[in-house]
Coordinates of C-alpha atoms and ligand atoms in Angstrom, one line a residue:
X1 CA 119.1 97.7 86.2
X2 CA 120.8 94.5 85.1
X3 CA 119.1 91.1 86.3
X4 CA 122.6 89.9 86.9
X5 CA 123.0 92.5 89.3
X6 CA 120.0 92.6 91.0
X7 CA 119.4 91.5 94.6
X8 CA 117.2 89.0 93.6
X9 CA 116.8 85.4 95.9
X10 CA 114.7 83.1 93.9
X11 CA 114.1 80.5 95.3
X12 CA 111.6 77.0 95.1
X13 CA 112.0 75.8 98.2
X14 CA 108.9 76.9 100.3
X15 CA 108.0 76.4 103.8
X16 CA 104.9 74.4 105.1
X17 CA 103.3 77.4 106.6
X18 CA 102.9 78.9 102.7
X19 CA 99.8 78.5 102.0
X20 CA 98.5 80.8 100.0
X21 CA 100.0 82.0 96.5
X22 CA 100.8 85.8 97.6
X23 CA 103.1 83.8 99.8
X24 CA 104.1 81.2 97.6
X25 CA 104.9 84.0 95.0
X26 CA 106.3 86.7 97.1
X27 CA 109.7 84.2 98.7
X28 CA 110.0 82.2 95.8
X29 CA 110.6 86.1 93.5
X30 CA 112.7 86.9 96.5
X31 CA 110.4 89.8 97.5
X32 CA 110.5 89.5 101.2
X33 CA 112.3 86.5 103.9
X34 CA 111.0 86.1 106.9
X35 CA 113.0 87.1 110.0
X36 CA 111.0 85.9 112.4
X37 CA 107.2 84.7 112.9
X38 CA 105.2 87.6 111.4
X39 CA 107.9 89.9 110.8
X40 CA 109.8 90.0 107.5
X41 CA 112.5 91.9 105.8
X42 CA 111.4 92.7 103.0
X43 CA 114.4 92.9 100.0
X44 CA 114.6 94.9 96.8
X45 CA 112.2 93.8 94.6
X46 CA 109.3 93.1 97.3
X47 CA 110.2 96.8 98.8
X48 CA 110.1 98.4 95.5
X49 CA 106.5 97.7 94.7
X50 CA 105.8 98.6 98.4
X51 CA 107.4 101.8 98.1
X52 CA 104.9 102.4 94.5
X53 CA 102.3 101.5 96.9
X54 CA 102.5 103.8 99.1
X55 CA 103.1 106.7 97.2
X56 CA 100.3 106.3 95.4
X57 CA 98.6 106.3 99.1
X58 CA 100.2 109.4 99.7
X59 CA 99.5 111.1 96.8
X60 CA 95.7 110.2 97.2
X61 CA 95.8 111.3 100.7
X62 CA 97.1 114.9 100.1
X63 CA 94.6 115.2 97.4
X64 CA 91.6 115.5 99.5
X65 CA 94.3 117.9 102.2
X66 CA 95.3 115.8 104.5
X67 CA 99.2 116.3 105.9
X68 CA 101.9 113.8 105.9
X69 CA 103.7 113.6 109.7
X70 CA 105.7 111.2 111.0
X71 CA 105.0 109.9 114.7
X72 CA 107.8 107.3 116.1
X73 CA 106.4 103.3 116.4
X74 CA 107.7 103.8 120.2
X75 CA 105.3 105.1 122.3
X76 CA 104.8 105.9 126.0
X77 CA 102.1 104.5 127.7
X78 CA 101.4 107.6 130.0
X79 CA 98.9 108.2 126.8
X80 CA 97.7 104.9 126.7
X81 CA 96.2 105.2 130.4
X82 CA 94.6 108.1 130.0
X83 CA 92.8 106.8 127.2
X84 CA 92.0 103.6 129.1
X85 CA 93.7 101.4 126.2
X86 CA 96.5 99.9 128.2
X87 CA 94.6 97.9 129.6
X88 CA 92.1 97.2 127.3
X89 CA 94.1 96.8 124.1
X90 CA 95.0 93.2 126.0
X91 CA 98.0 91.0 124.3
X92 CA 98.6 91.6 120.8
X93 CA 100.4 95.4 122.2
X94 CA 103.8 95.0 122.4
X95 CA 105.0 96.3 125.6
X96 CA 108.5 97.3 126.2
X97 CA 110.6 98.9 129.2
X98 CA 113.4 101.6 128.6
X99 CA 116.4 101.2 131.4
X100 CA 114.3 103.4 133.2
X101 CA 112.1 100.7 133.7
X102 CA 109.6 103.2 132.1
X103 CA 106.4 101.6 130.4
X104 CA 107.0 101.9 126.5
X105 CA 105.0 100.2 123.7
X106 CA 105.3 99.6 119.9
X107 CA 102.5 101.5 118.4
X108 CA 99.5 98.9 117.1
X109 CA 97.9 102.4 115.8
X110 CA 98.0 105.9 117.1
X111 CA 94.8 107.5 118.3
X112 CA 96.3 108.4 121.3
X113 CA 99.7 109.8 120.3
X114 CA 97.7 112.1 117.7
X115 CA 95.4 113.4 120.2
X116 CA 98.1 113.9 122.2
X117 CA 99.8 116.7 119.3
X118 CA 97.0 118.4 118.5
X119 CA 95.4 119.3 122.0
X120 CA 98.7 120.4 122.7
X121 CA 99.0 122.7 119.3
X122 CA 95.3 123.5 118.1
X123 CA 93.0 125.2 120.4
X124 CA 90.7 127.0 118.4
X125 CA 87.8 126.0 115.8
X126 CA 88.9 128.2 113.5
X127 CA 92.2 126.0 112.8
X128 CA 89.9 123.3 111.9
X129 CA 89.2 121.2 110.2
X130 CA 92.5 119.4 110.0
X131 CA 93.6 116.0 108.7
X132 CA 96.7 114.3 109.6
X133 CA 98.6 111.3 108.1
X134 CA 101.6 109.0 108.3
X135 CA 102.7 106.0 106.9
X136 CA 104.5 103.8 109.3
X137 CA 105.6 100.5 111.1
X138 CA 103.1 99.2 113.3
X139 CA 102.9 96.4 115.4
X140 CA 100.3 93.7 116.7
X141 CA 101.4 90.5 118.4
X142 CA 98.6 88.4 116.4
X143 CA 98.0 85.3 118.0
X144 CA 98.2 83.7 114.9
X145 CA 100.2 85.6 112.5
X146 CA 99.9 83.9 108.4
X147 CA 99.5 84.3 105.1
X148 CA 102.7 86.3 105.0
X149 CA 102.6 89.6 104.6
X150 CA 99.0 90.0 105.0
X151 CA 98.5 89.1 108.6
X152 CA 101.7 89.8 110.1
X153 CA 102.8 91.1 113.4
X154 CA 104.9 93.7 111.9
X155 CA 103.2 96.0 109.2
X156 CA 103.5 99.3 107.4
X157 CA 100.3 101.3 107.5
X158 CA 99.1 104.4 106.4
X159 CA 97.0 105.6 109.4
X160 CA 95.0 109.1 109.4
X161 CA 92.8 111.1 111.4
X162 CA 90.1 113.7 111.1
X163 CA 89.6 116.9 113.6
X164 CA 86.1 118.8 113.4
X165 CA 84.2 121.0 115.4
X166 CA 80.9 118.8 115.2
X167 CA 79.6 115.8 113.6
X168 CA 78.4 117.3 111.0
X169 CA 81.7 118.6 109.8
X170 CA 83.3 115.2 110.7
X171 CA 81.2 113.4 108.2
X172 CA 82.4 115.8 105.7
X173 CA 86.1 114.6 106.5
X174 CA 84.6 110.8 106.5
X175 CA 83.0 111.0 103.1
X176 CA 86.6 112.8 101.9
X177 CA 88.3 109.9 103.3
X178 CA 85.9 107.4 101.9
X179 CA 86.4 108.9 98.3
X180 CA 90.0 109.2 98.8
X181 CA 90.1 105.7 99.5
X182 CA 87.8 104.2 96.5
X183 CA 90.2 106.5 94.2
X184 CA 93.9 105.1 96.1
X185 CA 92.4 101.3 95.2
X186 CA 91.3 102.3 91.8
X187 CA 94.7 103.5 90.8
X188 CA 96.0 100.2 92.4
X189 CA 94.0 98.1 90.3
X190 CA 91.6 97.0 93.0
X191 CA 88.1 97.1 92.9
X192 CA 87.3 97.8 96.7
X193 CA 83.9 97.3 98.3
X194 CA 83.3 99.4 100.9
X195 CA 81.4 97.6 103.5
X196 CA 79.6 98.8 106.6
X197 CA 81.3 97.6 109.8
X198 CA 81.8 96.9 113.1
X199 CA 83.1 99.3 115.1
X200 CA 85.0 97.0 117.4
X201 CA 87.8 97.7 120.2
X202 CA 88.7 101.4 118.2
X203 CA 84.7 102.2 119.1
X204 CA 82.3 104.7 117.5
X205 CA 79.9 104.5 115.3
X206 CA 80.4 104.8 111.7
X207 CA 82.7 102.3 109.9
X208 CA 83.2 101.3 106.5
X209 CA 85.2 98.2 105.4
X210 CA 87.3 97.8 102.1
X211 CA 87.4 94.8 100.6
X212 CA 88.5 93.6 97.8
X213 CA 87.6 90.0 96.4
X214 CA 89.4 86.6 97.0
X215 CA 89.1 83.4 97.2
X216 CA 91.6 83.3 100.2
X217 CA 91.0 86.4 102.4
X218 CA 90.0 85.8 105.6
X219 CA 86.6 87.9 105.4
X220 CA 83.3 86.4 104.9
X221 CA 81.0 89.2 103.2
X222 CA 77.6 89.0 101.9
X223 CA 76.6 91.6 99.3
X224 CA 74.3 92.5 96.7
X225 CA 75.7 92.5 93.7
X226 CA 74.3 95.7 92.6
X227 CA 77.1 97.1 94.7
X228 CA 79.8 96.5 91.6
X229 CA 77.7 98.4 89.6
X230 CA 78.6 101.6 91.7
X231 CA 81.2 104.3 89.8
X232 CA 82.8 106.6 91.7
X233 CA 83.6 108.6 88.3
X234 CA 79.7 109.5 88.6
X235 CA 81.0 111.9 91.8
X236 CA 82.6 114.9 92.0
X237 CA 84.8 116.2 95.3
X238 CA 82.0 118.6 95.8
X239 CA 80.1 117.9 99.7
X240 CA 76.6 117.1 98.3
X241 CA 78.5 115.0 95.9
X242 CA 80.3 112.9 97.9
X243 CA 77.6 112.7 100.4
X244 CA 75.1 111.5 97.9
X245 CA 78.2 108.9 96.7
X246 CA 78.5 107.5 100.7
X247 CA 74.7 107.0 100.9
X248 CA 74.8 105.3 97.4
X249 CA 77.3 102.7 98.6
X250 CA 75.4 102.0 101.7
X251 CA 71.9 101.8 100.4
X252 CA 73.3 98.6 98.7
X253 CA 73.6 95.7 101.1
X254 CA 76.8 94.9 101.7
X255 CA 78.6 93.5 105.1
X256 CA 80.6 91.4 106.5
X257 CA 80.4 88.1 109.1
X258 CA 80.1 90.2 111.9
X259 CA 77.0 92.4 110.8
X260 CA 75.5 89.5 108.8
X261 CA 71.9 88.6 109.3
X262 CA 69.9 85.8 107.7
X263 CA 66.7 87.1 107.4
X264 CA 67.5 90.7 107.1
X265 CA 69.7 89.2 103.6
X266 CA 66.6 87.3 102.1
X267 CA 64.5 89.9 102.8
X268 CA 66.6 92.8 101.1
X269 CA 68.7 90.9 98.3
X270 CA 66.7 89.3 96.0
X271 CA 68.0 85.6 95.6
X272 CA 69.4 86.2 92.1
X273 CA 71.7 89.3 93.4
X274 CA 72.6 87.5 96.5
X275 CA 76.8 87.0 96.3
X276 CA 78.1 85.5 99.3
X277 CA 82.0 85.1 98.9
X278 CA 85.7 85.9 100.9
X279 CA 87.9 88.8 100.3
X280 CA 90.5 90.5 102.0
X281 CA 90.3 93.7 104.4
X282 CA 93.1 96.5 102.3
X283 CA 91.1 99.8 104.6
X284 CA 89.1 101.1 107.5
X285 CA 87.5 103.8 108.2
X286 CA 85.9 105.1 111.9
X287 CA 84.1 108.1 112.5
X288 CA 84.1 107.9 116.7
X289 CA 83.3 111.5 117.7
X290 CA 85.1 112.1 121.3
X291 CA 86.1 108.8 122.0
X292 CA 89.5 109.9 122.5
X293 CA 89.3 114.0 122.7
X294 CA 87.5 113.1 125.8
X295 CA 89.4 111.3 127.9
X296 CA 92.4 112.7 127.0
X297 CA 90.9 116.3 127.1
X298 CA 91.4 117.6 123.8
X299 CA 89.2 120.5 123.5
X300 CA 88.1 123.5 121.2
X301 CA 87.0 126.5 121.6
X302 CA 84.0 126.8 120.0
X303 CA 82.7 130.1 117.5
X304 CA 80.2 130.7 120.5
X305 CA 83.2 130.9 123.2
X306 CA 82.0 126.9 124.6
X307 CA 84.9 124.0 124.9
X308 CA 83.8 121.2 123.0
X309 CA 86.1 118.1 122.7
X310 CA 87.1 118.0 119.1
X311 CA 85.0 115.2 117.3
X312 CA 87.8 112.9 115.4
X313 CA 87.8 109.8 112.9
X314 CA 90.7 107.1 112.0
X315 CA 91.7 105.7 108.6
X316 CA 93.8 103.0 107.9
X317 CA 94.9 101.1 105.4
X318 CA 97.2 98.1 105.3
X319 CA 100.0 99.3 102.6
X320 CA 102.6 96.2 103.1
X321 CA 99.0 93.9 103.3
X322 CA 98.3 95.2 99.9
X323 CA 101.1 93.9 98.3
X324 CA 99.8 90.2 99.1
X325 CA 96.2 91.3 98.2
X326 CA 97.3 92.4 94.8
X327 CA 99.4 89.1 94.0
X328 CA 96.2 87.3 95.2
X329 CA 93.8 89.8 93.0
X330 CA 95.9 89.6 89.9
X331 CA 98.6 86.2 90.1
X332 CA 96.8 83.7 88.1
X333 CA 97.9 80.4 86.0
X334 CA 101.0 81.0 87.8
X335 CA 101.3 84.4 85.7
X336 CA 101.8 87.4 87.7
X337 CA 101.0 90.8 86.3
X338 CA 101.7 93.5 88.1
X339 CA 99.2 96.7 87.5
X340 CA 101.5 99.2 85.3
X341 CA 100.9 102.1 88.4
X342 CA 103.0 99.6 90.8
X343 CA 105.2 97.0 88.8
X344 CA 108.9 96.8 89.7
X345 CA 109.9 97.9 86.8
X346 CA 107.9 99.5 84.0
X347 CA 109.8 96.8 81.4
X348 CA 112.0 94.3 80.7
X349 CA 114.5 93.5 78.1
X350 CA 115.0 90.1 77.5
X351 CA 117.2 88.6 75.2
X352 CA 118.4 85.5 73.4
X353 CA 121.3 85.0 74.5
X354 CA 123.9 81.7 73.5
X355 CA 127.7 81.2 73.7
X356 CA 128.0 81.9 70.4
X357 CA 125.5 85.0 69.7
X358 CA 126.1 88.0 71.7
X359 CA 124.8 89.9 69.4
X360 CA 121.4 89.7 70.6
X361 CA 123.0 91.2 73.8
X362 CA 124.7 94.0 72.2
X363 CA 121.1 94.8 70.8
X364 CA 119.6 94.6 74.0
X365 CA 122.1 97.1 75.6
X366 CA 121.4 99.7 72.8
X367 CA 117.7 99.2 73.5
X368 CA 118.5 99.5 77.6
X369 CA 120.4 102.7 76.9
X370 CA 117.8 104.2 74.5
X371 CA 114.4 103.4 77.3
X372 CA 117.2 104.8 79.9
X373 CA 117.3 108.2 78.6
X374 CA 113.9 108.0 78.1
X375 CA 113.6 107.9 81.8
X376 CA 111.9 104.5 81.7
X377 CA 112.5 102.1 84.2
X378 CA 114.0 99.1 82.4
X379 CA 115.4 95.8 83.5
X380 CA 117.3 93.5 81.2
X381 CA 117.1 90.6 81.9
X382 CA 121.2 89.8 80.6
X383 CA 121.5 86.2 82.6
X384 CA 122.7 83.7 80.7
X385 CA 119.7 81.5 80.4
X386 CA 117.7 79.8 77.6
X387 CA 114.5 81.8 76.8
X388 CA 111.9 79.5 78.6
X389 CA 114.3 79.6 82.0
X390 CA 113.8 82.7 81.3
X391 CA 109.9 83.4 80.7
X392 CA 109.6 81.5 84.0
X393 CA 111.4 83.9 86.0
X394 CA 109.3 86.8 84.1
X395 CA 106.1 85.1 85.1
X396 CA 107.0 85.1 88.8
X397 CA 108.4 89.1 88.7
X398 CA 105.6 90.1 87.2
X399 CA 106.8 93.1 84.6
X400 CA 103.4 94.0 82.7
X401 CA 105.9 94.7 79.4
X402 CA 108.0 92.3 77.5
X403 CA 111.0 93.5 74.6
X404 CA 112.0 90.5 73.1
X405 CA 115.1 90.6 70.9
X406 CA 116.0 87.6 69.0
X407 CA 115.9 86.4 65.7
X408 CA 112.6 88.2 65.1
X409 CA 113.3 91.7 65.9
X410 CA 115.1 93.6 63.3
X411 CA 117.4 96.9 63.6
X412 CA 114.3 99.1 63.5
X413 CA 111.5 97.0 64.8
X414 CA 111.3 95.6 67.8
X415 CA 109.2 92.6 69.5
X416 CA 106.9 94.0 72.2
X417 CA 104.6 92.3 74.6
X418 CA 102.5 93.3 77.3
X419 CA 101.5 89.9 79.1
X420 CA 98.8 87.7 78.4
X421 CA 98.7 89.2 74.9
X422 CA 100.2 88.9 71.8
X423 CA 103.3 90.4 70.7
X424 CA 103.9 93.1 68.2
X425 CA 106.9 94.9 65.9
X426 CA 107.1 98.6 67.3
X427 CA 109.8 101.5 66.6
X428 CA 111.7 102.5 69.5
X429 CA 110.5 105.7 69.8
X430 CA 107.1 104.4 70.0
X431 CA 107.7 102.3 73.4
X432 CA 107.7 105.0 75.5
X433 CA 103.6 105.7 74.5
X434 CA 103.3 102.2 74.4
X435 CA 104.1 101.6 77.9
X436 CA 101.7 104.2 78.8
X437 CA 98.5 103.4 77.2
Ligands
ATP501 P1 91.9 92.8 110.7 O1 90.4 92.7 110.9 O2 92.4 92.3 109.4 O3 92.7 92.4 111.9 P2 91.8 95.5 111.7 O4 90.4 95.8 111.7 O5 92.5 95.0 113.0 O6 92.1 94.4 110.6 P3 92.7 98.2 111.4 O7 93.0 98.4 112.8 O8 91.5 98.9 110.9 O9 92.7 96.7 111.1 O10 94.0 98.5 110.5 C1 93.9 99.2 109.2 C2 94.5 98.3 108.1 O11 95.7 97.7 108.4 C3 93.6 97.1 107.9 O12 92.5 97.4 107.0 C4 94.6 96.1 107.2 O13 94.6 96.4 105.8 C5 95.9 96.4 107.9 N1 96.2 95.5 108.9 C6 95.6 95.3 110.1 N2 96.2 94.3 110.8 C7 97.2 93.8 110.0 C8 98.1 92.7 110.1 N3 98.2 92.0 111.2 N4 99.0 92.5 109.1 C9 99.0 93.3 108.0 N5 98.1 94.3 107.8 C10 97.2 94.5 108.8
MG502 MG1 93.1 93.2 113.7

């Protein structure tokens, strides 16, 4: 892609309401505008590091066997009753009637609507288990939406849900889920705590919380630190394994504002260990048995010829969310670096370019061709600009890999930097591995 083609709205003008610098960052690099209060479109460059997001999610997720669907973000609310949600669920659903004058909703999440496909498909335990995902729109009418794309009303989120015979099984499926998740953020460049949680409006009991640090998220979380020290390389995908990996994790203290307790704290975390700090919520994960097989009679028959309602779990995680909690997680001295697994592009060309000297250009499009072929994803960055216009802009897209041509760089070796380091003369050939290590 050519920077002079590319969709790209930069901009320094920023509204009051940005606060924080995922928010600053992400309109002023053009990555998303918003359309209306919590809900934003989000334009090329923003949705191309979404889109690496959640394929990485999705690629995680069908690891451990669970299958991709896709369930609409307009629902009926026939399912919602029978559940006992409509009502509860309060303001922040979005309710809607058809010309009907039928009751509809936009989907906040999809318990229901799940429960609702497999009763009518899967009737017998030996179909199970079974684990089901999609990654959509979702929305919740937040009373106060902020922080851009991490508290929104409208957000994409990869939701999935567990089906087992018993609760022993479903923890099996939980402690999959749990891995899969510690692996997805890994490959992000996150390191995310998992935390043990509340269970809240979704119910059950088993709930972990991940987290990953910073300074701005909106959750208060008090940890031991020993909890870092955790490395989920140690574990295998074997069921001892894993369970031995979930107990590990929460041995450690480790919760958040709502399961905090003074005395319990002091008298667990030695004083030295003790970190009490803010980071921002990227997953969930429920284990809630027959909170929702129940009411909505979603049963199976058991090896022993009994109906039991199928014992299920949720799992969420907050894909657009993420790309605000990475900016916040990596963005600093007004550098952004982008993790290689999820940068726009995986380098950029950029040239000296003056009225006089197009040769540096002529270079740069032998080098863009070359990388091309290559299959690399390249931008070059062809605007006619002096170079520190142009390292501005680079700080604020965030490519992790620099080719500099100018006077420096020769026919047969060229400058190039990964950010925050110091630059070096390669061969052509040799950017390809370069880009990979
Ligand atoms: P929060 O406590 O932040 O409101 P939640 O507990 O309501 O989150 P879940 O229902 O577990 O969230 O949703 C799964 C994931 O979706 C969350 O971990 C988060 O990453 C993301 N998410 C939830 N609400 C929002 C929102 N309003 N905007 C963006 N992402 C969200
Ligand atoms: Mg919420």
């Amino acid at each position: 892609m050519y920077l002079s083609k590319l969709f790209l709205p930069i901009t320094k003008n920023l509204p009051a309401d940005a606060k924080i610098k995922s928010h600053q960052l992400m309109l002023r690099a053009g990555m998303i505008k918003q359309a209306s209060a919590g809900i934003y479109s989000w334009l090329p460059l923003g949705l191309k590091v979404m889109k690496k997001i959640e394929q990485i999610v999705r690629e995680e997720q069908n690891k451990i066997g669970a299958q991709e669907l896709l369930m609409p973000t307009i629902q009926s609310s026939e399912i919602w009753k029978e559940s006992g949600r409509y009502n509860d669920y309060g303001e922040e659903m979005l309710r809607i009637k058809d010309r009907q004058g039928r009751e509809m909703l936009y989907g906040p999440t999809n318990e229901e609507l799940i429960t609702d496909i497999f009763r009518s498909s899967i009737k017998s335990y030996k179909s199970l288990p079974q684990m089901l995902y999609h990654i959509q729109w979702k929305f919740r009418d937040e009373i106060r939406p902020r922080f851009g794309v991490m508290r929104c009303r409208e957000f994409f989120m990869k939701d999935a849900y567990s089906f087992d015979l018993d609760d022993t099984n479903a923890k099996i499926s939980y402690n999959k889920m749990f891995f899969s998740y510690l692996k997805t953020f890994k490959r992000l460049g996150l390191q995310a705590i998992p935390m043990a949680a509340e269970t809240g409006p979704i119910g059950g009991d088993l709930s972990h919380e991940f987290i990953i640090l910073a300074e701005t998220g909106e959750s208060k979380i008090y940890t031991d630190k020993k909890i870092f020290d955790i490395k989920i390389e140690k574990y295998n995908f074997e069921n001892t394994s894993l369970e031995k990996m979930v107990k590990d994790f929460s041995s450690v203290y480790a919760v958040t504002d709502d399961k905090f307790n003074k005395l319990e704290f002091d008298k667990k975390v030695s004083k030295e260990n003790q970190v009490i700090t803010k980071g921002i919520e990227v997953g969930h994960i429920f284990y809630f048995g027959d909170k929702y097989s129940k009411p909505l009679n979603c049963f199976i028959d058991s090896q022993e010829g009994k109906k039991n309602s199928v014992k299920m779990g949720s799992y969420g995680i907050g894909v657009s969310r993420l790309v605000g909690a990475i900016i916040e997680a990596k963005y600093e001295k007004e550098i952004m670096k982008w993790p290689k697994s999820i940068s726009p592009y995986d380098v950029v060309i950029i040239p000296s370019i003056s009225k006089n000297n197009k040769e540096n250009l002529s270079k740069s499009l032998n080098i863009y061709n070359e990388l091309k072929k290559q299959n690399i994803d390249v931008l070059l960055d062809d605007v006619d600009e002096n170079m520190s216009q142009k390292f501005k802009k680079h700080d604020l897209i965030g490519i992790p890999y620099q080719i500099i041509v100018g006077s420096k760089s020769s026919e047969s070796k060229i400058e190039f930097k990964e950010v925050n380091f110091e630059s070096s003369f390669v061969d052509l050939k040799d950017v390809k591995s370069k880009l990979k290590n």
